Coordinates of C-alpha atoms in Angstrom, one line a residue:
X1 CA 127.9 140.6 95.9
X2 CA 124.5 139.9 94.1
X3 CA 124.9 136.6 92.8
X4 CA 127.0 135.4 95.8
X5 CA 123.7 136.4 98.0
X6 CA 121.5 134.4 95.5
X7 CA 124.2 131.3 96.3
X8 CA 123.7 131.6 100.2
X9 CA 119.9 131.9 100.0
X10 CA 120.0 128.6 97.7
X11 CA 122.1 126.7 100.4
X12 CA 120.2 128.1 103.0
X13 CA 116.8 126.9 101.2
X14 CA 118.2 123.6 100.5
X15 CA 119.4 123.0 104.1
X16 CA 116.0 123.8 105.3
X17 CA 114.6 121.2 103.0
X18 CA 117.1 118.9 104.1
X19 CA 116.0 119.6 107.5
X20 CA 112.4 119.1 106.9
X21 CA 112.7 115.9 105.3
X22 CA 115.2 114.7 107.9
X23 CA 112.0 115.6 110.9
X24 CA 109.6 113.8 108.8
X25 CA 111.8 110.4 108.4
X26 CA 112.2 110.6 112.3
X27 CA 108.6 111.3 113.0
X28 CA 107.8 108.4 110.6
X29 CA 110.4 106.1 112.5
X30 CA 109.6 107.1 115.8
X31 CA 106.5 105.9 118.2
X32 CA 104.8 108.8 118.0
X33 CA 103.3 107.9 114.3
X34 CA 101.4 104.7 116.3
X35 CA 99.4 107.5 118.0
X36 CA 97.7 108.5 115.1
X37 CA 93.7 107.7 114.8
X38 CA 95.0 105.9 111.8
X39 CA 96.9 103.3 113.4
X40 CA 94.6 102.5 116.7
X41 CA 90.8 103.2 115.7
X42 CA 89.2 101.1 113.0
X43 CA 87.5 103.3 110.5
X44 CA 83.9 103.2 110.4
X45 CA 81.7 103.6 107.1
X46 CA 77.9 104.2 107.2
X47 CA 76.0 102.0 104.5
X48 CA 73.6 103.5 101.7
X49 CA 70.7 101.6 100.5
X50 CA 68.3 101.4 98.1
X51 CA 64.8 100.2 97.0
X52 CA 64.7 98.8 93.6
X53 CA 62.0 99.2 90.9
X54 CA 59.3 96.7 89.8
X55 CA 60.7 97.0 86.4
X56 CA 64.2 95.5 87.4
X57 CA 65.3 92.2 88.1
X58 CA 67.9 89.3 89.5
X59 CA 68.7 87.1 86.6
X60 CA 67.1 83.1 87.0
X61 CA 68.6 80.4 86.0
X62 CA 66.7 77.0 86.0
X63 CA 68.8 74.1 87.5
X64 CA 67.8 70.8 86.1
X65 CA 68.4 67.7 88.5
X66 CA 68.3 64.1 89.0
X67 CA 68.5 62.0 91.7
X68 CA 72.2 61.1 91.2
X69 CA 74.3 64.5 92.2
X70 CA 72.4 65.9 95.2
X71 CA 75.9 67.2 96.1
X72 CA 76.6 68.7 92.7
X73 CA 73.7 70.7 92.8
X74 CA 73.7 71.8 96.2
X75 CA 77.3 73.5 95.3
X76 CA 76.0 74.4 91.8
X77 CA 72.7 76.6 93.4
X78 CA 75.4 78.1 95.5
X79 CA 77.8 79.2 93.5
X80 CA 75.0 80.8 91.3
X81 CA 73.4 82.4 94.7
X82 CA 77.2 83.8 95.1
X83 CA 77.3 85.0 91.3
X84 CA 74.1 87.3 92.4
X85 CA 71.5 84.8 90.7
X86 CA 68.6 83.7 91.4
X87 CA 67.9 80.0 90.9
X88 CA 65.0 77.6 90.4
X89 CA 66.1 73.8 90.7
X90 CA 63.4 71.1 89.0
X91 CA 64.1 67.8 88.2
X92 CA 65.0 66.9 84.5
X93 CA 62.0 64.5 84.4
X94 CA 59.6 67.1 85.0
X95 CA 60.0 69.0 81.8
X96 CA 57.4 68.1 79.3
X97 CA 57.5 71.3 76.9
X98 CA 59.7 73.9 75.5
X99 CA 58.1 76.7 77.8
X100 CA 59.1 74.9 80.6
X101 CA 62.7 76.0 80.2
X102 CA 61.8 79.6 78.6
X103 CA 62.0 82.5 80.7
X104 CA 65.7 81.6 82.4
X105 CA 68.9 83.4 81.6
X106 CA 70.3 79.9 80.9
X107 CA 69.2 76.4 81.6
X108 CA 72.0 74.3 83.6
X109 CA 72.0 70.7 83.9
X110 CA 73.1 69.5 87.0
X111 CA 72.9 65.6 86.3
X112 CA 74.2 62.5 84.4
X113 CA 71.3 61.2 83.8
X114 CA 70.0 63.0 81.0
X115 CA 68.3 59.9 79.9
X116 CA 65.7 60.7 82.4
X117 CA 64.4 64.0 79.8
X118 CA 60.9 62.8 78.3
X119 CA 61.6 64.1 75.2
X120 CA 65.1 64.8 73.8
X121 CA 63.4 67.3 71.0
X122 CA 62.6 69.8 73.8
X123 CA 65.9 70.8 74.4
X124 CA 66.7 70.9 70.6
X125 CA 63.7 73.0 69.7
X126 CA 64.4 75.5 73.0
X127 CA 67.9 76.0 72.2
X128 CA 67.6 76.2 68.3
X129 CA 65.4 79.2 68.9
X130 CA 67.8 80.8 71.1
X131 CA 68.3 79.1 74.3
X132 CA 71.2 78.2 75.9
X133 CA 71.5 75.3 78.1
X134 CA 74.8 74.2 79.5
X135 CA 75.6 70.5 80.8
X136 CA 77.4 71.1 84.1
X137 CA 79.0 67.4 84.5
X138 CA 79.9 64.9 82.1
X139 CA 76.5 63.3 80.6
X140 CA 76.2 59.6 81.1
X141 CA 76.1 57.3 77.3
X142 CA 72.8 56.2 76.3
X143 CA 70.0 56.9 74.0
X144 CA 69.6 60.9 74.9
X145 CA 73.5 61.5 74.6
X146 CA 73.2 59.2 71.2
X147 CA 70.8 62.0 69.6
X148 CA 72.1 65.1 71.3
X149 CA 76.0 64.7 70.4
X150 CA 76.1 66.1 67.0
X151 CA 74.2 69.3 68.2
X152 CA 76.6 68.8 71.6
X153 CA 79.6 69.2 69.0
X154 CA 80.9 65.8 68.8
X155 CA 81.6 63.3 66.2
X156 CA 82.9 61.0 68.4
X157 CA 82.4 59.5 71.6
X158 CA 83.9 56.9 73.6
X159 CA 84.2 55.1 76.9
X160 CA 85.2 56.8 80.4
X161 CA 88.3 57.6 81.3
X162 CA 90.1 59.6 83.9
X163 CA 91.6 62.5 83.0
X164 CA 94.1 65.1 85.5
X165 CA 95.3 69.0 85.2
X166 CA 93.7 71.3 83.1
X167 CA 94.9 73.4 80.0
X168 CA 93.0 76.6 79.0
X169 CA 92.5 77.4 75.3
X170 CA 93.4 81.5 76.2
X171 CA 94.3 83.3 79.8
X172 CA 91.2 84.0 82.0
X173 CA 93.0 87.1 82.6
X174 CA 95.4 89.9 80.5
X175 CA 97.4 87.9 77.8
X176 CA 99.9 86.1 79.5
X177 CA 97.9 84.4 82.1
X178 CA 98.7 80.8 83.5
X179 CA 96.8 78.6 80.8
X180 CA 98.4 75.2 81.9
X181 CA 97.8 73.6 85.4
X182 CA 99.8 70.3 85.3
X183 CA 99.0 68.1 88.5
X184 CA 97.6 64.6 89.2
X185 CA 95.5 66.0 92.0
X186 CA 92.9 67.9 89.3
X187 CA 90.9 65.0 88.2
X188 CA 87.7 64.4 86.6
X189 CA 85.8 61.3 85.0
X190 CA 85.7 62.1 81.3
X191 CA 84.2 60.8 78.1
X192 CA 86.5 60.1 75.4
X193 CA 85.5 62.5 72.5
X194 CA 86.5 64.1 69.6
X195 CA 84.9 67.5 68.5
X196 CA 83.7 68.9 65.6
X197 CA 85.5 71.9 64.0
X198 CA 82.3 74.3 64.5
X199 CA 82.7 73.7 68.5
X200 CA 84.8 76.6 70.3
X201 CA 86.4 74.8 73.0
X202 CA 88.0 76.9 75.8
X203 CA 89.7 73.9 78.1
X204 CA 90.7 70.3 78.0
X205 CA 93.0 68.1 80.3
X206 CA 96.7 67.3 80.3
X207 CA 96.1 64.6 77.9
X208 CA 94.4 66.7 75.4
X209 CA 90.7 65.6 76.3
X210 CA 88.1 68.1 75.1
X211 CA 86.9 69.6 78.8
X212 CA 85.1 72.4 78.3
X213 CA 83.3 73.6 75.2
X214 CA 80.3 75.5 73.2
X215 CA 78.3 74.2 70.4
X216 CA 76.4 77.0 68.4
X217 CA 72.9 75.1 67.5
X218 CA 70.3 77.6 65.1
X219 CA 70.3 80.5 67.5
X220 CA 71.3 79.7 70.5
X221 CA 74.2 77.2 72.1
X222 CA 75.3 74.3 74.0
X223 CA 77.8 74.6 76.6
X224 CA 79.2 71.0 77.7
X225 CA 81.3 70.6 80.5
X226 CA 83.0 66.6 80.1
X227 CA 84.1 66.4 83.8
X228 CA 83.0 65.8 87.1
X229 CA 84.9 68.4 89.3
X230 CA 82.3 70.8 90.3
X231 CA 81.0 69.4 93.3
X232 CA 83.9 70.7 95.2
X233 CA 83.0 74.7 95.4
X234 CA 86.7 75.2 94.9
X235 CA 87.2 73.7 91.4
X236 CA 84.1 75.7 89.9
X237 CA 86.3 78.4 87.5
X238 CA 85.3 76.9 84.5
X239 CA 81.8 76.2 85.3
X240 CA 81.9 80.2 86.1
X241 CA 83.6 80.7 82.5
X242 CA 80.5 78.1 80.8
X243 CA 77.8 80.4 82.4
X244 CA 79.6 83.4 81.3
X245 CA 79.1 81.8 77.8
X246 CA 75.4 80.8 77.9
X247 CA 74.9 84.4 77.9
X248 CA 75.2 87.8 75.7
X249 CA 76.3 89.1 78.9
X250 CA 76.5 88.5 82.8
X251 CA 77.8 90.5 85.7
X252 CA 78.8 88.8 88.7
X253 CA 80.0 90.8 92.0
X254 CA 83.6 90.2 93.1
X255 CA 86.2 91.7 96.3
X256 CA 88.7 92.8 94.2
X257 CA 91.3 92.0 97.1
X258 CA 93.9 90.0 97.9
X259 CA 95.4 89.0 101.1
X260 CA 99.5 88.4 102.4
X261 CA 99.6 86.7 105.8
X262 CA 102.9 86.5 107.5
X263 CA 101.6 83.3 109.9
X264 CA 103.9 83.0 112.8
X265 CA 104.6 86.3 113.2
X266 CA 107.3 87.6 114.5
X267 CA 109.4 85.0 114.0
X268 CA 110.1 83.3 116.9
X269 CA 113.2 81.2 116.4
X270 CA 115.2 79.0 118.7
X271 CA 119.0 79.9 119.7
X272 CA 121.8 78.8 117.2
X273 CA 123.1 79.1 114.0
X274 CA 121.1 77.2 111.8
X275 CA 120.6 79.3 109.0
X276 CA 124.2 80.5 108.5
X277 CA 127.3 80.3 110.0
X278 CA 127.8 84.1 110.2
X279 CA 124.3 85.1 112.0
X280 CA 122.8 83.7 114.9
X281 CA 118.9 82.6 113.8
X282 CA 117.6 85.9 115.5
X283 CA 120.2 88.0 113.7
X284 CA 119.4 86.2 110.4
X285 CA 115.9 86.8 110.4
X286 CA 116.4 90.3 111.4
X287 CA 119.3 91.1 109.2
X288 CA 118.0 88.8 106.1
X289 CA 114.4 88.0 106.4
X290 CA 112.8 90.6 107.4
X291 CA 114.6 93.4 105.4
X292 CA 113.7 90.9 102.4
X293 CA 110.4 90.5 103.2
X294 CA 110.0 94.7 103.6
X295 CA 111.6 95.1 100.2
X296 CA 109.1 92.9 98.5
X297 CA 105.8 94.5 100.2
X298 CA 107.3 97.8 99.1
X299 CA 108.0 96.8 95.7
X300 CA 104.8 95.4 95.2
X301 CA 102.2 97.2 98.0
X302 CA 101.3 94.2 99.5
X303 CA 100.0 95.6 102.8
X304 CA 100.8 92.5 104.7
X305 CA 98.9 91.2 107.3
X306 CA 100.6 89.9 110.4
X307 CA 98.9 87.1 112.2
X308 CA 100.3 86.6 115.9
X309 CA 100.2 83.3 118.2
X310 CA 101.7 83.7 121.7
X311 CA 104.0 80.9 122.6
X312 CA 102.9 78.3 124.8
X313 CA 105.7 78.7 127.1
X314 CA 106.7 82.3 127.3
X315 CA 109.1 81.7 129.9
X316 CA 107.4 84.6 132.0
X317 CA 107.9 84.3 135.9
X318 CA 105.8 86.4 138.0
X319 CA 105.4 90.1 136.7
X320 CA 108.3 90.1 134.6
X321 CA 107.8 91.2 131.0
X322 CA 107.2 88.7 128.5
X323 CA 110.5 87.4 126.4
X324 CA 108.6 87.6 123.1
X325 CA 107.6 91.3 124.0
X326 CA 110.8 92.5 122.5
X327 CA 110.3 91.1 119.3
X328 CA 107.0 92.1 118.9
X329 CA 107.7 95.5 119.8
X330 CA 110.5 95.9 117.2
X331 CA 108.6 93.9 114.8
X332 CA 105.3 95.0 115.0
X333 CA 106.0 98.9 115.4
X334 CA 108.0 98.6 112.0
X335 CA 105.1 96.5 110.2
X336 CA 102.4 99.2 111.2
X337 CA 104.5 102.1 110.2
X338 CA 104.7 99.8 106.2
X339 CA 100.9 100.1 106.5
X340 CA 100.3 96.4 107.6
X341 CA 97.9 95.4 110.2
X342 CA 98.7 92.8 112.9
X343 CA 95.6 90.2 113.5
X344 CA 95.3 87.6 115.9
X345 CA 96.1 83.8 115.2
X346 CA 94.4 80.9 116.7
X347 CA 95.9 77.8 117.1
X348 CA 95.1 74.6 115.5
X349 CA 93.5 72.6 118.4
X350 CA 90.2 70.0 119.3
X351 CA 90.3 71.9 122.6
X352 CA 88.0 75.3 122.9
X353 CA 89.6 76.0 126.0
X354 CA 93.0 76.2 124.7
X355 CA 92.1 78.2 121.8
X356 CA 90.0 80.7 124.0
X357 CA 93.1 80.7 126.2
X358 CA 95.7 81.5 123.4
X359 CA 93.5 84.2 122.2
X360 CA 93.3 86.1 125.3
X361 CA 97.1 85.8 126.0
X362 CA 97.6 87.0 122.2
X363 CA 95.3 89.6 122.5
X364 CA 97.2 90.8 126.2
X365 CA 100.5 90.7 124.2
X366 CA 99.6 93.0 121.8
X367 CA 97.9 95.2 123.8
X368 CA 101.0 95.5 126.0
X369 CA 103.2 96.1 123.3
X370 CA 101.2 98.6 121.4
X371 CA 98.7 100.1 123.9
X372 CA 95.7 101.3 122.0
X373 CA 95.9 99.5 118.9
X374 CA 93.0 98.2 117.8
X375 CA 92.9 94.4 116.9
X376 CA 90.3 94.4 113.9
X377 CA 90.9 90.7 112.6
X378 CA 91.4 86.8 113.8
X379 CA 93.0 84.5 111.5
X380 CA 92.3 80.6 112.3
X381 CA 94.2 77.5 111.3
X382 CA 90.9 75.8 111.3
X383 CA 87.9 75.6 109.2
X384 CA 86.0 75.2 112.6
X385 CA 85.8 78.3 114.5
X386 CA 84.1 79.5 117.8
X387 CA 82.2 82.6 116.7
X388 CA 82.6 84.2 120.6
X389 CA 86.1 84.5 119.6
X390 CA 85.2 86.5 116.8
X391 CA 82.6 88.5 118.5
X392 CA 85.5 91.7 118.7
X393 CA 86.8 90.8 115.1
X394 CA 85.5 92.2 111.7
X395 CA 87.4 90.0 109.7
X396 CA 88.4 86.4 110.1
X397 CA 90.6 84.1 107.7
X398 CA 89.4 80.5 107.4
X399 CA 91.0 77.4 105.3
X400 CA 88.5 75.7 103.0
X401 CA 85.6 77.9 102.9
X402 CA 83.9 80.7 100.9
X403 CA 83.3 84.6 101.4
X404 CA 80.6 84.8 104.0
X405 CA 79.0 86.4 107.1
X406 CA 79.5 84.6 110.2
X407 CA 77.0 86.7 112.3
X408 CA 78.9 90.1 112.5
X409 CA 82.0 88.9 110.9
X410 CA 83.3 88.6 107.7
X411 CA 84.4 85.4 106.7
X412 CA 87.7 85.2 104.3
X413 CA 88.9 81.9 103.0
X414 CA 92.8 81.0 103.2
X415 CA 93.8 80.4 99.3
X416 CA 97.4 79.3 99.3
X417 CA 100.3 79.0 101.6
X418 CA 104.1 78.8 101.0
X419 CA 106.7 81.0 99.2
X420 CA 107.0 79.3 96.0
X421 CA 103.6 77.4 94.2
X422 CA 103.0 74.3 92.0
X423 CA 100.5 74.0 89.6
X424 CA 98.1 72.7 92.1
X425 CA 98.5 75.6 94.2
X426 CA 98.2 77.6 91.3
X427 CA 94.8 75.8 90.5
X428 CA 94.0 76.9 93.8
X429 CA 94.7 80.5 93.5
X430 CA 93.0 80.8 90.0
X431 CA 89.8 79.7 90.9
X432 CA 89.7 81.9 93.8
X433 CA 90.6 84.6 91.7
X434 CA 88.3 83.5 88.7
X435 CA 85.1 82.8 91.4
X436 CA 84.9 85.7 93.8
X437 CA 88.2 88.1 92.9
X438 CA 89.7 87.5 96.3
X439 CA 92.4 85.4 97.3
X440 CA 94.6 85.0 100.4
X441 CA 98.1 83.8 100.7
X442 CA 99.6 82.6 104.1
X443 CA 103.7 82.8 104.5
X444 CA 105.4 80.8 107.1
X445 CA 108.7 82.6 107.7
X446 CA 109.2 80.1 110.4
X447 CA 109.5 77.1 108.3
X448 CA 112.7 78.1 107.2
X449 CA 114.2 75.8 109.6
X450 CA 112.4 73.0 108.7
X451 CA 112.7 73.5 104.9
X452 CA 116.1 75.6 104.2
X453 CA 116.6 77.5 101.3
X454 CA 115.2 81.1 103.1
X455 CA 116.9 83.2 100.1
X456 CA 115.7 81.1 97.3
X457 CA 112.2 80.8 99.0
X458 CA 112.2 84.7 98.9
X459 CA 113.5 84.7 95.5
X460 CA 110.3 82.6 93.9
X461 CA 108.0 84.5 96.4
X462 CA 109.3 87.9 94.4
X463 CA 108.7 86.0 91.2
X464 CA 105.1 85.1 92.1
X465 CA 104.6 88.6 93.0
X466 CA 105.9 89.7 89.5
X467 CA 103.5 87.2 87.8
X468 CA 100.5 88.3 89.7
X469 CA 101.3 92.1 88.5
X470 CA 101.7 91.3 85.0
X471 CA 98.5 88.9 85.0
X472 CA 96.1 90.9 87.4
X473 CA 97.5 94.4 87.8
X474 CA 94.0 95.9 89.0
X475 CA 93.8 93.6 92.0
X476 CA 93.9 95.2 95.1
X477 CA 96.4 94.7 97.7
X478 CA 94.8 95.0 101.2
X479 CA 95.0 94.1 104.8
X480 CA 92.4 91.4 106.2
X481 CA 90.2 93.8 108.1
X482 CA 90.4 95.8 104.6
X483 CA 89.2 93.0 102.8
X484 CA 86.5 92.7 105.3
X485 CA 85.4 95.9 104.1
X486 CA 85.7 95.2 100.8
X487 CA 83.6 92.3 100.9
X488 CA 80.7 94.0 102.3
X489 CA 78.6 94.3 98.9
X490 CA 79.7 91.1 97.8
X491 CA 78.0 89.2 100.8
X492 CA 74.9 91.9 101.6
X493 CA 73.6 93.6 98.5
X494 CA 72.1 92.5 95.5
X495 CA 72.3 93.6 91.8
X496 CA 69.3 94.0 89.8
X497 CA 69.2 94.3 86.1
X498 CA 67.0 96.3 83.4
X499 CA 68.1 96.4 79.6
X500 CA 67.0 99.2 77.5
X501 CA 67.8 98.2 73.9
X502 CA 72.0 98.5 74.2
X503 CA 71.8 100.2 77.5
X504 CA 72.3 98.0 80.6
X505 CA 70.9 99.5 84.5
X506 CA 72.3 98.0 86.9
X507 CA 71.0 99.0 90.8
X508 CA 72.6 97.0 93.9
X509 CA 70.8 97.4 97.0
X510 CA 73.5 98.1 99.5
X511 CA 77.3 99.6 99.6
X512 CA 79.7 101.2 102.4
X513 CA 79.6 104.9 102.1
X514 CA 82.3 106.5 99.8
X515 CA 83.3 102.9 98.8
X516 CA 83.4 101.2 95.2
X517 CA 81.9 98.1 94.4
X518 CA 83.5 95.9 91.5
X519 CA 82.2 93.1 89.2
X520 CA 83.2 90.7 86.3
X521 CA 81.1 91.5 83.0
X522 CA 81.4 89.3 80.2
X523 CA 80.3 89.9 77.0
X524 CA 81.8 90.0 73.6
X525 CA 80.8 92.8 72.3
X526 CA 82.4 96.3 72.6
X527 CA 81.6 98.8 75.6
X528 CA 80.1 102.1 73.7
X529 CA 79.5 104.4 77.0
X530 CA 79.2 104.1 80.9
X531 CA 77.7 106.1 83.4
X532 CA 79.0 106.1 87.3
X533 CA 81.3 103.4 86.4
X534 CA 84.5 102.7 84.7
X535 CA 85.4 99.8 83.0
X536 CA 88.9 98.0 82.0
X537 CA 89.1 94.9 79.7
X538 CA 91.1 92.2 81.9
X539 CA 91.0 89.4 79.8
X540 CA 89.4 87.6 76.5
X541 CA 85.9 89.0 76.5
X542 CA 86.2 90.1 80.2
X543 CA 85.8 93.6 81.9
X544 CA 86.8 94.6 85.6
X545 CA 83.7 97.2 86.7
X546 CA 84.3 99.5 89.5
X547 CA 81.1 101.5 90.5
X548 CA 81.2 104.4 92.9
X549 CA 77.1 105.0 93.1
X550 CA 74.3 102.3 93.5
X551 CA 72.8 102.5 90.0
X552 CA 75.5 102.5 87.2
X553 CA 74.9 101.7 83.7
X554 CA 77.1 100.4 80.4
X555 CA 76.3 100.8 77.1
X556 CA 77.0 98.0 74.3
X557 CA 78.5 98.4 71.4
X558 CA 79.2 96.0 68.3
X559 CA 80.8 92.9 68.5
X560 CA 84.6 92.7 69.0

């Protein structure tokens, strides 16, 4: 009898557990969960700030310019500022002594016309005595290059040549990251050169022309970029690599996040059986495409942001419900239960009135289907955006831009699109990740009608996510509004440094309360100790720093 009682008691306990799980599952699948504060109210975090002490400073770089490269000079100055650095700009012809180059973290040459130097021995002495000088554009042949070519790590120089593609000597991220980007769209004007055995090569072209290298000279070093691509802000990953090689350590703020956008949500499709004889188009998306997107999201924790654009012809008559409401309601509520977010997609149009009208209709649809849902973000198909339409959005996604602020809205760049990536798109992704620790990937599932092979493209997308997980497992997947919050410190704060022997003390001026700030920290030394931050090695001489306070410190160890 005693044993029988124990068996029945166990059965009752198991039954109650199963019933509890069932109730929780029903709640999670019901609309009641959408009424929770998490779904319909944006979270607000106070900003904490601190004043810095006079002993601390922001590292300063000297940018030497000429009359030949105004666009390059502007883009490099902007990049250094985005890296959190001060920049002083001077004509290269104004340098008269070694003292003119001293007192900076490094000197960057942003002109091909190095013959404008009054005396090449000035830069030779500067580097020999411990300075670093970075040629950020391929120098033109002439007397100055003839004098400098051996200290620059060259044994032979030839003619100009157009080069394409990029090959990295080592991955930037992880041990198995992408190193080869073969694309005719990646173009440089280079010199045909041969390096000395002492020069350290970081990148070359597809045809093995050296592009970026470092040459030790005396107690300092020359860093040379044998190309012309840094004018484009989106092609400056090798510039950042060169800056990292010019100092014992370099720290730069990043976002540490990625956004995966489902554009054209929720897959409005025409009638018919274009994609499969077994399903109507609408059923195919419901039965095949959407479940697979959900599976991929769950496996890689993507936290989709779905951008909704109201169809031009909604088919509405009088006060009848919009025909599109059913799909928006069905997919939208499932997306929110997955932890995703719904944004308003702005149409590709030059007519401001049409854009504003489309925006208002899209907002109306979302509010009717999801009463009380707070729309926190927008997604634009054009680089030109109307600030007025963004006034109620905390974050917007825009092509061909940088991480920046526009009045009260955080602007994040659309980086790549498509379920599979060629080498040119991989290069774009790699650059944005190296420059800001962020990328946005836009998917257009409704294009399956034009491109076909839906299942193959979804499989390629799975492979891409696995590759990213292997290369950058530390990268956070965020909804668009959360990514905007994560970019706050990247945009609004300054980072000051102070060094006491091997101890580096960093103070940031602002961050969101209860949030973390992230940085790339490059050094060829080991990390001996940290305070109020976590440090993770993510590449060759590269670390990810996660700080939870305004002030944090890193103690350097010996050489790696």
